CSV table of N, CA and C in Angstrom, one decimal:
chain,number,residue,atom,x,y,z
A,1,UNK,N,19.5,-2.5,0.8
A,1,UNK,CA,18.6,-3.6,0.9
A,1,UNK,C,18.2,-4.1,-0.5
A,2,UNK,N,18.0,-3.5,-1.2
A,2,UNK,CA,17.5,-3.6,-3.1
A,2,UNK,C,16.9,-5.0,-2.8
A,3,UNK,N,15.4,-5.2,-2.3
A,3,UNK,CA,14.6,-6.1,-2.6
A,3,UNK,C,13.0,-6.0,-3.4
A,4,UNK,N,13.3,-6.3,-4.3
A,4,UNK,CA,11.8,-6.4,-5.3
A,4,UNK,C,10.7,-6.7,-4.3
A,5,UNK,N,9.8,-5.5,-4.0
A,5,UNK,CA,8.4,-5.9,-2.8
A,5,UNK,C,7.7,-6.4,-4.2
A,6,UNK,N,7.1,-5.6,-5.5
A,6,UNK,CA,6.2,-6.3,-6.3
A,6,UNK,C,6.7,-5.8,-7.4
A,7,UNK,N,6.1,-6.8,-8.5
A,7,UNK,CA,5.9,-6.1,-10.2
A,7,UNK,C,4.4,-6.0,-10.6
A,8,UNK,N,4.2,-4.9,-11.4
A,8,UNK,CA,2.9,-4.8,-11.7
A,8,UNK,C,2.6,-4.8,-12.9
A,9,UNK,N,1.8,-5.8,-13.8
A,9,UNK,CA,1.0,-5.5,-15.2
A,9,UNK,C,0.1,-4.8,-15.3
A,10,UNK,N,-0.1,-3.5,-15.8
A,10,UNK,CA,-1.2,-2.4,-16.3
A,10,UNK,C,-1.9,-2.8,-16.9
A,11,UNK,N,-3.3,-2.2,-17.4
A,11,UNK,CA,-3.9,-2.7,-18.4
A,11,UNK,C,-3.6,-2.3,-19.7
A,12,UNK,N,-2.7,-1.3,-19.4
A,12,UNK,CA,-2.3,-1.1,-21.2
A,12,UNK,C,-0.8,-1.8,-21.4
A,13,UNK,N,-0.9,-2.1,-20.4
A,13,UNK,CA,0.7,-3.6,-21.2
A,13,UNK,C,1.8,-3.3,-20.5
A,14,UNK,N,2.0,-2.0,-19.5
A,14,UNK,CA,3.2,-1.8,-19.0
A,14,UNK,C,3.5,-2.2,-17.7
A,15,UNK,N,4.5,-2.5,-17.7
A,15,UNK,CA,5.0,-3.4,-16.4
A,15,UNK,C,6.0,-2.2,-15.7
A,16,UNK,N,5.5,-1.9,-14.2
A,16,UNK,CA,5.7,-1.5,-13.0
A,16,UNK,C,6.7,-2.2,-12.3
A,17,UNK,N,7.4,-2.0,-11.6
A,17,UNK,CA,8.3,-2.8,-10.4
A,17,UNK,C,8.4,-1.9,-9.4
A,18,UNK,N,8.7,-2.4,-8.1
A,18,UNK,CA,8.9,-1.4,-7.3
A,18,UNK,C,10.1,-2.4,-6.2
A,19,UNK,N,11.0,-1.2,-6.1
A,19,UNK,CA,12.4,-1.6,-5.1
A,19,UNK,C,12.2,-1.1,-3.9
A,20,UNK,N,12.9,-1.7,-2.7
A,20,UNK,CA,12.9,-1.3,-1.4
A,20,UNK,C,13.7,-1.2,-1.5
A,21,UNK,N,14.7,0.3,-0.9
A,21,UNK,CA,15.7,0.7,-0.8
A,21,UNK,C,15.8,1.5,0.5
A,22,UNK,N,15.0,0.9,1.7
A,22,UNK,CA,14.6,1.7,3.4
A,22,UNK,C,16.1,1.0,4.0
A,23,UNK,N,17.0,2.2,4.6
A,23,UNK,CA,17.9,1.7,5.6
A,23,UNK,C,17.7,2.7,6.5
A,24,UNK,N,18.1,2.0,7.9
A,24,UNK,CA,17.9,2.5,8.9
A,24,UNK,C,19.2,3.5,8.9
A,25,UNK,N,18.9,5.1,9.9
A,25,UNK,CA,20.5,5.8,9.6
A,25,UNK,C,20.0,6.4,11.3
A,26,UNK,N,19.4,5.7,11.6
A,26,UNK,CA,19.8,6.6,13.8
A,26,UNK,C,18.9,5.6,14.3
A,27,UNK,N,19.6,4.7,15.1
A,27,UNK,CA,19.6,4.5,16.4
A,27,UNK,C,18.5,3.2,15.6
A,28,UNK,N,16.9,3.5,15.7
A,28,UNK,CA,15.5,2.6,15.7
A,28,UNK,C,14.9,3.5,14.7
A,29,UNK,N,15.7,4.3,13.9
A,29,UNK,CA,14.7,5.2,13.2
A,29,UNK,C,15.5,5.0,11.6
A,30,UNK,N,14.7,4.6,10.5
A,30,UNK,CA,14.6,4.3,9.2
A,30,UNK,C,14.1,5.6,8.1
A,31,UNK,N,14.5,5.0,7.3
A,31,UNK,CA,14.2,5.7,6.0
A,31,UNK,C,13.7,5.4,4.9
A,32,UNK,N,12.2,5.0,4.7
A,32,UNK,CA,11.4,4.3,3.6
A,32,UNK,C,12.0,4.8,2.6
A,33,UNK,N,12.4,4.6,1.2
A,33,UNK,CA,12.8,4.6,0.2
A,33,UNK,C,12.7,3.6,-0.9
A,34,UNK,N,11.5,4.2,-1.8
A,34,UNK,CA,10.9,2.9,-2.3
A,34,UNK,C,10.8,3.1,-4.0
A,35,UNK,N,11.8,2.7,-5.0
A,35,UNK,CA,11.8,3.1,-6.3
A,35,UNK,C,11.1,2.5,-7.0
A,36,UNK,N,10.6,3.3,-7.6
A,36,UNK,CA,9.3,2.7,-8.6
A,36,UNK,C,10.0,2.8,-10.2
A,37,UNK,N,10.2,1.7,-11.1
A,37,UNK,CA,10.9,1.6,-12.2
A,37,UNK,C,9.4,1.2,-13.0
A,38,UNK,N,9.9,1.4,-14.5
A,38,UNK,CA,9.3,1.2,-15.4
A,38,UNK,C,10.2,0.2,-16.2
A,39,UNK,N,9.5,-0.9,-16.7
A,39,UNK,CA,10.0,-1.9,-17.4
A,39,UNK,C,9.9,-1.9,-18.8
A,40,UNK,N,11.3,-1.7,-19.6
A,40,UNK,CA,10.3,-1.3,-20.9
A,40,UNK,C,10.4,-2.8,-21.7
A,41,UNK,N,10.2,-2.7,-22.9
A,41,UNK,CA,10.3,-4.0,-23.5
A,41,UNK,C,11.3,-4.5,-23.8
A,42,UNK,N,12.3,-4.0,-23.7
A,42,UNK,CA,13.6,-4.7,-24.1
A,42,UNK,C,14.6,-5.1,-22.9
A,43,UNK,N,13.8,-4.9,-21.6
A,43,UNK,CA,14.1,-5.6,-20.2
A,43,UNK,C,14.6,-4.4,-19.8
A,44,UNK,N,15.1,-3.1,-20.0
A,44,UNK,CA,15.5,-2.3,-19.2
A,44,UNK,C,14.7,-1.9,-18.2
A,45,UNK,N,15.2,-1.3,-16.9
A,45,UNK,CA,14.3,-0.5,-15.9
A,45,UNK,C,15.0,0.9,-16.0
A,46,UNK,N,13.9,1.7,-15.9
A,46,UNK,CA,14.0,3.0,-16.1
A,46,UNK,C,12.9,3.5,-14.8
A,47,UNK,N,13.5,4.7,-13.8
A,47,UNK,CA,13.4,4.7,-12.8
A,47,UNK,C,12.1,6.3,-13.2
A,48,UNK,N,11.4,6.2,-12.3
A,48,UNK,CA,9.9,6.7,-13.0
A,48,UNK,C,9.7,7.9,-11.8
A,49,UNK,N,10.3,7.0,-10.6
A,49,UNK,CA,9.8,8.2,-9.0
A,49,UNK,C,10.2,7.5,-7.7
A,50,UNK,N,10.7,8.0,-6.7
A,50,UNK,CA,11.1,7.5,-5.7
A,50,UNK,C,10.3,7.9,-4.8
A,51,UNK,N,9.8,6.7,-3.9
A,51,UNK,CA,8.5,7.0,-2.2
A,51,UNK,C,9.6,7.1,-1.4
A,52,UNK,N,10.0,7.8,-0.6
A,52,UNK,CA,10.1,8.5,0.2
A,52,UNK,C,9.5,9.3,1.9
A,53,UNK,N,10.0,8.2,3.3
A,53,UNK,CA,9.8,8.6,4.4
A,53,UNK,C,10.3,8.7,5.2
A,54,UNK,N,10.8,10.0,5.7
A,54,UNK,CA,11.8,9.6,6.9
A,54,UNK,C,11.5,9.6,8.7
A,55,UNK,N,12.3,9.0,9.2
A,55,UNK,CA,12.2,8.9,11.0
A,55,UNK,C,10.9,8.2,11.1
A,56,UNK,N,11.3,7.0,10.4
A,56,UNK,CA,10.0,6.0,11.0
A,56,UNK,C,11.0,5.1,11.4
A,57,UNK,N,9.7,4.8,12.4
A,57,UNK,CA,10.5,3.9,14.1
A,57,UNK,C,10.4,2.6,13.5
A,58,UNK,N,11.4,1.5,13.8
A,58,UNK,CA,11.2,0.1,13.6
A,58,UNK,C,9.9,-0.8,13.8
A,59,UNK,N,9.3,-0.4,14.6
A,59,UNK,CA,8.1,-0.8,14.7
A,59,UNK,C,6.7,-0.4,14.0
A,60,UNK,N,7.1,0.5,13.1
A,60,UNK,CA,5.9,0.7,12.0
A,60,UNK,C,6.3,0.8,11.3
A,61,UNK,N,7.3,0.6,10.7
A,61,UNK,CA,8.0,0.2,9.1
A,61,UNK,C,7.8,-0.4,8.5
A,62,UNK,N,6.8,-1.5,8.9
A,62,UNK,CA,6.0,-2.3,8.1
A,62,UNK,C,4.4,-1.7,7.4
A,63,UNK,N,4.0,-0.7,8.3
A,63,UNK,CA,2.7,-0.2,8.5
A,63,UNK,C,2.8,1.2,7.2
A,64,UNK,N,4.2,1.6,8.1
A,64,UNK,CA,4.6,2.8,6.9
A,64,UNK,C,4.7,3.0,5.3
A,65,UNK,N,5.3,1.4,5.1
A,65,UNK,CA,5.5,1.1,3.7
A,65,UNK,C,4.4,0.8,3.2
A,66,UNK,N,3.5,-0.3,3.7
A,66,UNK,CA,1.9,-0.2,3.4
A,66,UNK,C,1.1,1.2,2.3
A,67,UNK,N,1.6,1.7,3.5
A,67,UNK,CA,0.7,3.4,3.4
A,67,UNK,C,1.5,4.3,2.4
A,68,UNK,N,2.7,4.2,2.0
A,68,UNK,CA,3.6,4.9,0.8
A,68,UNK,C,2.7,4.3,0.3
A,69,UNK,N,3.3,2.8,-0.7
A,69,UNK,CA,2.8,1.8,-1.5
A,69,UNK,C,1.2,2.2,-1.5
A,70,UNK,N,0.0,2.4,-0.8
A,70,UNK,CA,-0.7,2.4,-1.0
A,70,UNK,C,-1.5,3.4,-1.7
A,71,UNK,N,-0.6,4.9,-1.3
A,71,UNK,CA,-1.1,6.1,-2.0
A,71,UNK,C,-0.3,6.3,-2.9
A,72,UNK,N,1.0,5.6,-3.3
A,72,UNK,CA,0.9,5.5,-5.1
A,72,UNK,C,0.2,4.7,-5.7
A,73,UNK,N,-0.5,3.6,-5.3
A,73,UNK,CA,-1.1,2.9,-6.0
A,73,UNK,C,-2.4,3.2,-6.4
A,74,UNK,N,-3.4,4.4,-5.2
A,74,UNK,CA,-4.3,5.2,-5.3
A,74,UNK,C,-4.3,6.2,-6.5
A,75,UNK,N,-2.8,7.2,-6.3
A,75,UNK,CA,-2.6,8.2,-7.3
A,75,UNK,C,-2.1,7.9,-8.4
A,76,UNK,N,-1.0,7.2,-8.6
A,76,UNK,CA,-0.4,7.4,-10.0
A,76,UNK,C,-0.4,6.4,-11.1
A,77,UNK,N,-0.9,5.0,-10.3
A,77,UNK,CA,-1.4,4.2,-11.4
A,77,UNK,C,-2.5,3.9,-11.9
A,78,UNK,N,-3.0,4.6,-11.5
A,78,UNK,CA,-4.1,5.0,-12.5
A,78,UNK,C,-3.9,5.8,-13.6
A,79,UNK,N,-3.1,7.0,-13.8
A,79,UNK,CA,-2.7,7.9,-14.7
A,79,UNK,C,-1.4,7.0,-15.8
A,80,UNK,N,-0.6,5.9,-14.5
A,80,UNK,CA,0.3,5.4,-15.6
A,80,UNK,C,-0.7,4.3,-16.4
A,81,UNK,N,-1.7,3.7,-16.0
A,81,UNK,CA,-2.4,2.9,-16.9
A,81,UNK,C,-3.2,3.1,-18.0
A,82,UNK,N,-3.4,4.6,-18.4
A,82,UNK,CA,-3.4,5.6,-19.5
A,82,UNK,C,-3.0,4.7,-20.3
A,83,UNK,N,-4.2,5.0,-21.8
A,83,UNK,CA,-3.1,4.6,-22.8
A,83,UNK,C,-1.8,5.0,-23.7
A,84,UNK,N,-2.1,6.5,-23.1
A,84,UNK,CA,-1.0,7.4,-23.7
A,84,UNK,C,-0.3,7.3,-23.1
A,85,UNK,N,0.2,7.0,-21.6
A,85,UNK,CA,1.4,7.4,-20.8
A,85,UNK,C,2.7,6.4,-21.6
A,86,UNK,N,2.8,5.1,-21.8
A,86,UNK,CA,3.7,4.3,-22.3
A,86,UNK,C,4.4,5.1,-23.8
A,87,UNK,N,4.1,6.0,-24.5
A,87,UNK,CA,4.5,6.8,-25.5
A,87,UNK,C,4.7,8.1,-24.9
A,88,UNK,N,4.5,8.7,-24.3
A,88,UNK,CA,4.7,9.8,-23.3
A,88,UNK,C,5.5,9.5,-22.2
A,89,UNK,N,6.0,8.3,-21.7
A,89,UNK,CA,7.1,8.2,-21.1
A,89,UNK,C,8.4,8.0,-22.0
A,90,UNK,N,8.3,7.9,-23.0
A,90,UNK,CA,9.2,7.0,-23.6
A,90,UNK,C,10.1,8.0,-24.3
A,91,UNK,N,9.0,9.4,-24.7
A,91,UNK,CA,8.9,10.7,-25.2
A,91,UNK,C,10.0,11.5,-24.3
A,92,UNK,N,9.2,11.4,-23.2
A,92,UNK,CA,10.3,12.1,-21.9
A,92,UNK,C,11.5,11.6,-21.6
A,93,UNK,N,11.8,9.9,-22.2
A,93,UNK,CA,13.1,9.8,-21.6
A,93,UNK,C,14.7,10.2,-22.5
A,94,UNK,N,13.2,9.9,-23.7
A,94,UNK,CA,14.5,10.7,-25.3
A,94,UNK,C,14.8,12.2,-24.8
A,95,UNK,N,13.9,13.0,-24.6
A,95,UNK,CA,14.1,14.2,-24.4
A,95,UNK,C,15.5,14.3,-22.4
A,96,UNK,N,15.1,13.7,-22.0
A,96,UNK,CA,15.7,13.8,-20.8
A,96,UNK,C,17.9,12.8,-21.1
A,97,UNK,N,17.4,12.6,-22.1
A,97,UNK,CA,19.0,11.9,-22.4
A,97,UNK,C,19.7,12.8,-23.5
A,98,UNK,N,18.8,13.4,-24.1
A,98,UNK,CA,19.8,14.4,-25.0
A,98,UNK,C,19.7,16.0,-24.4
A,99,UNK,N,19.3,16.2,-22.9
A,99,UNK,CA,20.1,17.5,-22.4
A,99,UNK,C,21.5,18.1,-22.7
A,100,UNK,N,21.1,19.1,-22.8
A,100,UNK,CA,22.9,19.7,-22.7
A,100,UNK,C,23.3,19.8,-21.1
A,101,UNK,N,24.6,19.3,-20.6
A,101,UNK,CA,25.4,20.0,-19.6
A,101,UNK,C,24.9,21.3,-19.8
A,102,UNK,N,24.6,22.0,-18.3
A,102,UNK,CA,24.8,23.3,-18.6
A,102,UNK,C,26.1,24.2,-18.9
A,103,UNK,N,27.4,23.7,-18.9
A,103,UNK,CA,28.0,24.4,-19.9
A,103,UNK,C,28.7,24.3,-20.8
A,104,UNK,N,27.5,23.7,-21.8
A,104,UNK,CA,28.0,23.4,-22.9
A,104,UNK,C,26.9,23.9,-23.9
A,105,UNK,N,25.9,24.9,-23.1
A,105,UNK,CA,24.7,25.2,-23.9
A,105,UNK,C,25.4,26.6,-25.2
C-alpha cells in the first residue's frame, strides 16, 4: 500500500513521517503496519520503528490504526521532541552502519 497517513514538525525541528504499509493476508483479516521514518535534513528517511497489528478484521481497521497512531503519538513523541534526540539519533545511525558482519569480527 506505501501511503503517507501524515508528516510531523517537532518542536525541536525534526520532521516525522509515518507510512502505511497494512495488507490484508486471510480472508477479512489485516495486518496494521505502520513505519515511522525520520526525515533528516538532506531529504533522506531513515526508518526509526515499525506499529505493528495483527488479525484485525476489515471493519475496524480504520479504528485500529487510530489507536496504534495514537499511542505513539502519546509515548514517543514526546521523547523524540527532546532536544537531544536529533543528535542521539544521528549518533545511533553512524554507530549502526559501521557494524561488523558477524564474521568478519
Amino acid at each position: 500500500m506505501s501511503d503517507l497517513l501524515q508528516s510531523v514538525t517537532l518542536e525541536n525541528g525534526l520532521h516525522v513521517a509515518f507510512s502505511d504499509e497494512t495488507v490484508r493476508y486471510f480472508g477479512d483479516y489485516h495486518r496494521i503496519q505502520i513505519d515511522v521514518f525520520v526525515v533528516l535534513e538532506d531529504g533522506r528517511r531513515e526508518q526509526f520503528q515499525r506499529l505493528e497489528r495483527m488479525g484485525i478484521s476489515g471493519d475496524m481497521l480504520d479504528e485500529s490504526k487510530r489507536e496504534v497512531m495514537g499511542a505513539f503519538r502519546a509515548n514517543c513523541l514526546p521523547y523524540m521532541a527532546s532536544n537531544g534526540f536529533p543528535d542521539k539519533f544521528i549518533a545511533s545511525l553512524k554507530r549502526r552502519k559501521v557494524k561488523l558482519l558477524a564474521g568478519l569480527r
